[in-house]
CSV table of C-alpha atoms in Angstrom, one decimal:
chain,number,residue,atom,x,y,z
V,365,MET,CA,-1.7,-49.1,2.6
V,366,ARG,CA,-4.4,-51.8,2.5
V,367,PRO,CA,-5.9,-52.4,-1.0
V,368,LYS,CA,-9.4,-51.0,-1.4
V,369,ALA,CA,-12.2,-53.4,-2.2
V,370,THR,CA,-14.7,-52.8,-4.9
V,371,LEU,CA,-18.5,-53.2,-5.0
V,372,LYS,CA,-18.1,-56.3,-7.1
V,373,GLN,CA,-15.6,-57.9,-4.7
V,374,ILE,CA,-17.9,-57.2,-1.7
V,375,ALA,CA,-20.9,-58.5,-3.6
V,376,LYS,CA,-19.1,-61.7,-4.6
V,377,GLU,CA,-17.8,-62.5,-1.1
V,378,LEU,CA,-21.2,-61.9,0.5
V,379,GLY,CA,-23.1,-63.7,-2.2
V,380,VAL,CA,-25.4,-60.7,-3.0
V,381,SER,CA,-25.8,-58.5,-6.0
V,382,VAL,CA,-23.8,-55.4,-6.7
V,383,SER,CA,-27.1,-53.4,-6.6
V,384,THR,CA,-27.8,-54.7,-3.1
V,385,VAL,CA,-24.3,-53.7,-1.9
V,386,SER,CA,-24.7,-50.2,-3.4
V,387,LYS,CA,-28.1,-49.6,-1.8
V,388,ALA,CA,-27.0,-51.0,1.6
V,389,LEU,CA,-24.0,-48.6,1.6
V,390,SER,CA,-26.2,-45.7,0.8
V,391,ASN,CA,-28.7,-46.6,3.6
V,392,SER,CA,-31.5,-47.3,1.1
V,393,PRO,CA,-34.9,-48.2,2.7
V,394,GLU,CA,-35.2,-51.0,0.1
V,395,ILE,CA,-32.6,-53.1,2.0
V,396,SER,CA,-33.3,-54.8,5.4
V,397,GLU,CA,-31.5,-53.5,8.4
V,398,PRO,CA,-29.6,-56.8,9.1
V,399,THR,CA,-28.3,-56.8,5.5
V,400,LYS,CA,-27.3,-53.1,5.7
V,401,ILE,CA,-25.3,-53.8,8.9
V,402,LYS,CA,-23.6,-56.9,7.4
V,403,VAL,CA,-22.6,-55.1,4.2
V,404,GLN,CA,-21.5,-51.9,5.9
V,405,GLU,CA,-19.3,-53.7,8.4
V,406,PHE,CA,-17.8,-55.9,5.7
V,407,ALA,CA,-17.1,-52.9,3.5
V,408,LYS,CA,-15.3,-51.2,6.4
V,409,LEU,CA,-13.3,-54.3,7.1
V,410,LYS,CA,-12.2,-54.5,3.5
V,411,ASN,CA,-11.3,-50.8,3.3
V,412,TYR,CA,-14.0,-49.9,0.8
V,413,LYS,CA,-14.1,-46.3,-0.4
V,414,PRO,CA,-16.8,-45.0,-2.7
V,415,ASN,CA,-15.8,-43.5,-6.0
V,416,ASN,CA,-17.0,-40.0,-5.5
V,417,ILE,CA,-16.1,-38.9,-9.0
V,418,ALA,CA,-18.4,-41.6,-10.5
V,419,VAL,CA,-21.2,-40.7,-8.0
V,420,ASN,CA,-20.9,-37.0,-8.8
V,421,LEU,CA,-21.1,-37.7,-12.6
V,422,LYS,CA,-24.3,-39.6,-12.1
V,423,SER,CA,-25.9,-37.0,-9.8
V,424,LYS,CA,-24.3,-34.0,-11.4
V,425,ARG,CA,-23.6,-32.9,-7.9
V,426,SER,CA,-20.3,-32.8,-5.9
V,427,LYS,CA,-22.1,-32.4,-2.6
V,428,THR,CA,-19.3,-29.8,-1.8
V,429,ILE,CA,-19.7,-26.1,-0.9
V,430,GLY,CA,-17.0,-23.6,-1.6
V,431,VAL,CA,-16.5,-21.0,1.2
V,432,ILE,CA,-14.4,-17.9,0.6
V,433,ILE,CA,-13.6,-15.7,3.6
V,434,PRO,CA,-11.6,-12.5,3.5
V,435,ASN,CA,-9.5,-12.7,6.7
V,436,ILE,CA,-8.4,-15.9,8.5
V,437,LEU,CA,-7.3,-13.9,11.5
V,438,ASN,CA,-10.6,-12.4,12.3
V,439,PRO,CA,-12.4,-14.5,15.0
V,440,PHE,CA,-15.8,-13.5,13.5
V,441,PHE,CA,-15.1,-15.4,10.3
V,442,ALA,CA,-13.9,-18.4,12.2
V,443,LYS,CA,-17.2,-18.5,14.0
V,444,VAL,CA,-19.2,-18.2,10.8
V,445,PHE,CA,-17.2,-21.0,9.3
V,446,SER,CA,-17.9,-23.3,12.2
V,447,GLY,CA,-21.6,-22.7,11.6
V,448,ILE,CA,-21.3,-23.3,7.9
V,449,GLU,CA,-19.4,-26.6,8.5
V,450,LYS,CA,-21.9,-27.8,11.1
V,451,ALA,CA,-25.0,-27.2,9.0
V,452,ALA,CA,-23.3,-28.5,5.8
V,453,ASN,CA,-22.1,-31.7,7.3
V,454,ALA,CA,-25.5,-32.3,8.8
V,455,ARG,CA,-27.0,-32.2,5.3
V,456,GLY,CA,-24.3,-34.5,3.9
V,457,TYR,CA,-22.2,-31.8,2.3
V,458,ASN,CA,-18.4,-31.2,2.5
V,459,VAL,CA,-16.8,-27.8,2.6
V,460,ILE,CA,-13.7,-26.4,0.8
V,461,THR,CA,-12.4,-23.2,2.2
V,462,CYS,CA,-10.3,-20.5,0.5
V,463,ILE,CA,-8.9,-17.2,1.9
V,464,SER,CA,-9.1,-14.1,-0.3
V,465,ASN,CA,-6.9,-12.2,2.1
V,466,GLU,CA,-8.9,-9.1,1.2
V,467,SER,CA,-7.7,-9.4,-2.4
V,468,LEU,CA,-9.9,-9.1,-5.5
V,469,LYS,CA,-7.5,-11.1,-7.6
V,470,LYS,CA,-7.3,-14.0,-5.0
V,471,GLU,CA,-11.1,-13.9,-4.7
V,472,ILE,CA,-11.5,-14.3,-8.5
V,473,THR,CA,-8.8,-17.0,-8.7
V,474,ALA,CA,-10.5,-19.0,-5.9
V,475,MET,CA,-13.8,-18.9,-7.7
V,476,ASP,CA,-12.3,-19.8,-11.0
V,477,MET,CA,-10.4,-22.8,-9.4
V,478,LEU,CA,-13.5,-24.1,-7.7
V,479,SER,CA,-16.1,-23.5,-10.5
V,480,ASN,CA,-14.8,-26.4,-12.6
V,481,GLY,CA,-17.2,-28.9,-11.1
V,482,THR,CA,-15.4,-29.1,-7.7
V,483,ILE,CA,-18.2,-27.3,-5.9
V,484,ASP,CA,-22.0,-26.9,-6.2
V,485,GLY,CA,-22.2,-23.4,-4.9
V,486,PHE,CA,-20.4,-20.6,-2.9
V,487,ILE,CA,-20.8,-19.0,0.5
V,488,LEU,CA,-18.6,-15.9,0.7
V,489,SER,CA,-18.0,-12.6,2.3
V,490,VAL,CA,-16.8,-9.9,-0.1
V,491,ALA,CA,-13.1,-8.9,0.0
V,492,ASP,CA,-12.1,-5.4,1.0
V,493,GLU,CA,-10.5,-4.7,-2.4
V,494,THR,CA,-13.5,-6.0,-4.2
V,495,GLN,CA,-15.8,-3.5,-2.4
V,496,LYS,CA,-13.3,-0.7,-3.0
V,497,GLU,CA,-13.0,-1.4,-6.7
V,498,HIS,CA,-16.7,-2.0,-7.0
V,499,GLU,CA,-15.9,-5.1,-9.2
V,500,PHE,CA,-18.6,-7.8,-9.0
V,501,LYS,CA,-18.5,-9.4,-12.4
V,502,HIS,CA,-17.0,-12.7,-11.1
V,503,PHE,CA,-20.0,-13.1,-8.9
V,504,LYS,CA,-22.5,-12.4,-11.6
V,505,ASP,CA,-20.7,-14.7,-14.0
V,506,ALA,CA,-20.9,-17.6,-11.5
V,507,ILE,CA,-24.6,-17.1,-11.0
V,508,ALA,CA,-25.1,-16.9,-14.8
V,509,ASP,CA,-23.4,-20.3,-15.0
V,510,ASP,CA,-25.9,-21.7,-12.5
V,511,ILE,CA,-23.5,-21.7,-9.6
V,512,PRO,CA,-25.5,-20.2,-6.7
V,513,ILE,CA,-23.9,-17.8,-4.2
V,514,VAL,CA,-24.9,-16.8,-0.7
V,515,MET,CA,-23.2,-13.7,0.6
V,516,PHE,CA,-22.8,-13.0,4.3
V,517,ASP,CA,-21.8,-10.0,6.4
V,518,ARG,CA,-20.1,-8.0,3.6
V,519,ILE,CA,-22.5,-8.1,0.7
V,520,SER,CA,-23.1,-6.3,-2.6
V,521,GLU,CA,-26.5,-4.8,-3.4
V,522,ASP,CA,-25.4,-5.0,-7.1
V,523,VAL,CA,-25.5,-8.8,-7.1
V,524,ASN,CA,-28.8,-10.6,-7.1
V,525,CYS,CA,-28.3,-13.6,-4.8
V,526,ASP,CA,-29.2,-14.9,-1.3
V,527,LYS,CA,-27.7,-12.9,1.6
V,528,VAL,CA,-27.3,-13.4,5.3
V,529,ILE,CA,-26.5,-10.2,7.3
V,530,VAL,CA,-26.8,-8.8,10.8
V,531,ASP,CA,-28.7,-5.6,11.6
V,532,ASP,CA,-25.6,-3.4,11.6
V,533,PHE,CA,-27.4,-0.1,11.6
V,534,ASP,CA,-29.9,-1.0,14.3
V,535,SER,CA,-27.2,-2.6,16.4
V,536,ALA,CA,-25.1,0.6,16.3
V,537,VAL,CA,-28.2,2.7,17.3
V,538,ASN,CA,-28.9,0.4,20.2
V,539,ALA,CA,-25.3,0.3,21.4
V,540,VAL,CA,-24.8,4.1,21.3
V,541,SER,CA,-28.2,4.7,22.9
V,542,HIS,CA,-27.1,2.4,25.7
V,543,LEU,CA,-24.0,4.6,26.3
V,544,ILE,CA,-26.3,7.7,26.4
V,545,LYS,CA,-28.7,6.1,28.9
V,546,THR,CA,-25.8,5.3,31.2
V,547,GLY,CA,-24.8,9.0,31.2
V,548,CYS,CA,-22.4,9.5,28.2
V,549,LYS,CA,-22.6,12.8,26.4
V,550,ASN,CA,-19.4,12.9,24.4
V,551,ILE,CA,-19.1,9.6,22.6
V,552,ALA,CA,-16.2,9.0,20.2
V,553,LEU,CA,-16.6,6.8,17.1
V,554,ILE,CA,-13.6,4.8,16.1
V,555,SER,CA,-13.6,2.9,12.8
V,556,ASN,CA,-11.0,1.0,10.8
V,557,ILE,CA,-13.5,-0.5,8.4
V,558,ASP,CA,-15.0,2.6,6.8
V,559,ASN,CA,-14.4,1.2,3.3
V,560,LEU,CA,-16.7,-1.7,4.0
V,561,SER,CA,-20.5,-1.7,3.8
V,562,VAL,CA,-20.8,-2.9,7.4
V,563,GLY,CA,-18.6,-0.2,8.7
V,564,GLN,CA,-20.6,2.5,6.9
V,565,LEU,CA,-23.9,1.1,8.3
V,566,ARG,CA,-22.5,1.1,11.8
V,567,ALA,CA,-21.3,4.6,11.5
V,568,GLU,CA,-24.7,5.7,10.2
V,569,GLY,CA,-26.3,4.0,13.2
V,570,TYR,CA,-24.0,6.0,15.6
V,571,LEU,CA,-25.0,9.3,14.0
V,572,GLU,CA,-28.7,8.3,14.1
V,573,ALA,CA,-28.5,7.5,17.8
V,574,LEU,CA,-27.0,10.9,18.6
V,575,LYS,CA,-29.7,12.6,16.6
V,576,ALA,CA,-32.5,10.6,18.2
V,577,ASN,CA,-31.2,11.4,21.7
V,578,GLY,CA,-30.8,15.1,21.0
V,579,LEU,CA,-27.0,15.1,21.1
V,580,ALA,CA,-25.1,17.3,18.6
V,581,ILE,CA,-22.7,15.6,16.2
V,582,ASN,CA,-19.1,16.6,17.0
V,583,GLU,CA,-16.8,15.8,14.1
V,584,ASP,CA,-13.8,16.1,16.5
V,585,LEU,CA,-15.0,12.9,18.1
V,586,ILE,CA,-15.2,10.9,14.9
V,587,LEU,CA,-12.3,8.9,13.4
V,588,ARG,CA,-13.3,6.9,10.3
V,589,CYS,CA,-10.3,5.0,8.8
V,590,GLU,CA,-10.2,2.3,6.1
V,591,SER,CA,-7.6,0.0,7.6
V,592,THR,CA,-6.0,-0.9,10.9
V,593,GLU,CA,-2.7,0.7,9.7
V,594,GLU,CA,-4.4,4.0,9.0
V,595,LEU,CA,-6.1,3.9,12.4
V,596,ASP,CA,-2.8,3.2,14.2
V,597,GLU,CA,-1.3,6.2,12.3
V,598,LYS,CA,-4.1,8.7,13.1
V,599,PHE,CA,-5.2,7.5,16.5
V,600,PRO,CA,-2.6,9.1,18.8
V,601,ALA,CA,-3.3,12.6,17.5
V,602,PHE,CA,-7.1,12.0,17.6
V,603,PHE,CA,-7.4,10.5,21.1
V,604,ASP,CA,-7.1,13.3,23.6
V,605,ILE,CA,-9.6,12.6,26.4
V,606,LYS,CA,-8.7,15.6,28.4
V,607,GLY,CA,-9.1,18.1,25.6
V,608,LYS,CA,-12.2,16.5,24.1
V,609,LYS,CA,-13.8,15.4,27.4
V,610,ILE,CA,-14.6,11.9,25.9
V,611,ASP,CA,-16.7,9.9,28.3
V,612,GLY,CA,-17.7,7.1,25.9
V,613,VAL,CA,-16.3,5.2,22.9
V,614,PHE,CA,-18.1,3.1,20.3
V,615,ALA,CA,-15.5,1.1,18.2
V,616,LEU,CA,-16.7,-0.6,15.0
V,617,GLU,CA,-14.4,-3.6,15.0
V,618,GLU,CA,-12.5,-5.7,17.6
V,619,SER,CA,-9.0,-4.4,16.9
V,620,ALA,CA,-10.3,-0.8,17.1
V,621,SER,CA,-11.9,-1.7,20.4
V,622,VAL,CA,-8.6,-3.0,21.8
V,623,THR,CA,-6.8,0.1,20.6
V,624,ALA,CA,-9.3,2.4,22.4
V,625,HIS,CA,-9.3,0.2,25.6
V,626,LYS,CA,-5.5,0.4,25.9
V,627,ALA,CA,-5.4,4.2,25.2
V,628,VAL,CA,-8.0,5.0,27.8
V,629,LEU,CA,-6.1,3.1,30.5
V,630,LYS,CA,-2.8,4.5,29.4
V,631,ALA,CA,-4.2,8.0,29.7
V,632,GLY,CA,-4.9,7.3,33.4
V,633,PHE,CA,-8.7,7.1,33.2
V,634,ARG,CA,-10.8,4.4,34.7
V,635,ILE,CA,-13.2,2.1,32.8
V,636,PRO,CA,-16.1,2.4,33.1
V,637,GLU,CA,-16.2,5.1,35.8
V,638,ASP,CA,-14.5,7.8,33.6
V,639,VAL,CA,-14.9,6.4,30.1
V,640,GLN,CA,-17.3,3.7,28.9
V,641,LEU,CA,-16.6,1.4,25.9
V,642,ILE,CA,-18.6,-0.7,23.6
V,643,GLY,CA,-17.0,-2.6,20.7
V,644,PHE,CA,-18.5,-4.5,17.7
V,645,ALA,CA,-17.9,-8.3,17.3
V,646,ASP,CA,-17.3,-10.7,20.2
V,647,GLY,CA,-13.9,-12.4,19.9
V,648,VAL,CA,-11.8,-13.8,22.6
V,649,TRP,CA,-10.0,-10.5,23.3
V,650,SER,CA,-13.2,-8.9,24.4
V,651,ARG,CA,-13.5,-11.3,27.3
V,652,ARG,CA,-9.8,-11.3,28.2
V,653,LEU,CA,-9.3,-7.5,28.4
V,654,THR,CA,-9.3,-6.0,31.9
V,655,PRO,CA,-11.8,-4.6,32.5
V,656,SER,CA,-13.7,-6.9,30.0
V,657,LEU,CA,-15.2,-5.2,27.0
V,658,SER,CA,-19.0,-4.8,26.4
V,659,THR,CA,-19.7,-5.8,22.8
V,660,VAL,CA,-22.3,-6.2,20.1
V,661,SER,CA,-22.2,-9.9,19.4
V,662,GLN,CA,-22.9,-10.9,15.8
V,663,HIS,CA,-23.7,-14.5,16.5
V,664,GLY,CA,-21.2,-15.8,13.9
V,665,PRO,CA,-22.2,-19.5,14.1
V,666,GLU,CA,-25.9,-18.7,13.5
V,667,ILE,CA,-24.9,-16.6,10.4
V,668,GLY,CA,-22.9,-19.6,9.1
V,669,GLU,CA,-25.7,-22.1,9.7
V,670,ALA,CA,-28.3,-19.8,8.0
V,671,ALA,CA,-26.0,-19.3,5.0
V,672,ALA,CA,-25.4,-23.0,4.6
V,673,GLU,CA,-29.1,-23.9,5.0
V,674,THR,CA,-30.0,-21.2,2.4
V,675,LEU,CA,-27.5,-22.5,-0.2
V,676,ILE,CA,-28.4,-26.2,0.3
V,677,ASN,CA,-32.1,-25.5,0.1
V,678,ARG,CA,-31.5,-23.8,-3.2
V,679,LEU,CA,-29.3,-26.6,-4.5
V,680,GLU,CA,-31.9,-29.2,-3.5
V,681,SER,CA,-34.9,-27.4,-4.9
V,682,LYS,CA,-36.9,-29.2,-7.5
V,683,GLU,CA,-35.8,-28.7,-11.1
V,684,GLY,CA,-37.6,-25.8,-12.7
V,685,GLU,CA,-38.6,-24.4,-9.3
V,686,GLU,CA,-37.9,-20.7,-9.2
V,687,LEU,CA,-36.9,-19.8,-5.6
V,688,PRO,CA,-36.9,-16.0,-5.0
V,689,TYR,CA,-33.7,-14.6,-3.5
V,690,GLU,CA,-33.9,-13.8,0.1
V,691,THR,CA,-32.0,-11.7,2.6
V,692,LYS,CA,-31.9,-13.2,6.1
V,693,VAL,CA,-31.2,-10.8,9.0
V,694,ILE,CA,-29.6,-12.3,12.1
V,695,LYS,CA,-30.3,-10.2,15.2
V,696,THR,CA,-27.3,-9.1,17.3
V,697,GLU,CA,-27.0,-9.0,21.0
V,698,LEU,CA,-25.5,-6.3,23.3
V,699,ARG,CA,-23.3,-8.2,25.8
V,700,GLN,CA,-22.7,-6.1,28.8
V,701,ARG,CA,-19.4,-6.7,30.6
V,702,ASP,CA,-17.2,-4.5,32.8
V,703,SER,CA,-16.5,-1.6,30.3
V,704,THR,CA,-20.0,-0.1,30.7
V,705,LYS,CA,-22.1,1.0,33.7
V,706,LYS,CA,-25.1,-1.0,34.7
V,707,LEU,CA,-28.5,0.6,34.1
């Protein structure tokens, strides 16, 4: 490896002050453009790397955001992360990511590990186990220690912090109402996320849509599970199209959507002629299924960008300025593909 130059060495070789070199490397307006270019190119040639630890000690900022997501395999979280990284990098911040893997213990460990000065604030979606146990002390402790948090998608109303969510309830109402408008009268609800706040809101939206459109609620058409494993176990006995005359399916998560899609075709029914389907989320499987799946798209990148902007604005607010916590609602979009009839 090439040896790294120091500010003093660069200043000596260029015949300028250390202060001039430092300001030129940080794009200070006090330094002329020709001098900036000369210093920056020379620093690059000499393999200069800034001492981030020293810079952070002076500014009391790490310019780094900690992101904790619950499930690395969920395409939605990958999309949100891409939005976080894009917005953070544009504002000069780095991102460190941890995966809670739906575990309360791992979530707490990640926060403890990153709260020692490594990061300035957190962006996170609450783990499955955390919501089940209703244990939010680690979030409140971080906020009490002046480490701001922005929650997205899965949030806790018990924690006072900034939040970025989608209109889960209204989105479900709109999706189910669309199925009703296209002729569905016996719409099944399939959920593998009933333990999560977002799953409960979507289920409530389904019930509201039936009520608003004058359709009776049929409990035989509702399957609310708390995991994909539970759904896989209970689904075969539940899904009997012939006996229940199911003509529509609203699935609350992508894996549940795929399960329903496969079951309808396996039973010998046509999509959308006999049974129409709408799923929640908009990962790659929705487009690759045949027929392709109509979905409620959550606009993951927009959620990530909004979360990063919200956190950075709070971090860069003036000292002593009390910014009120806000909840930003990102509107979803019903993307109609081949699994629903056209109006």
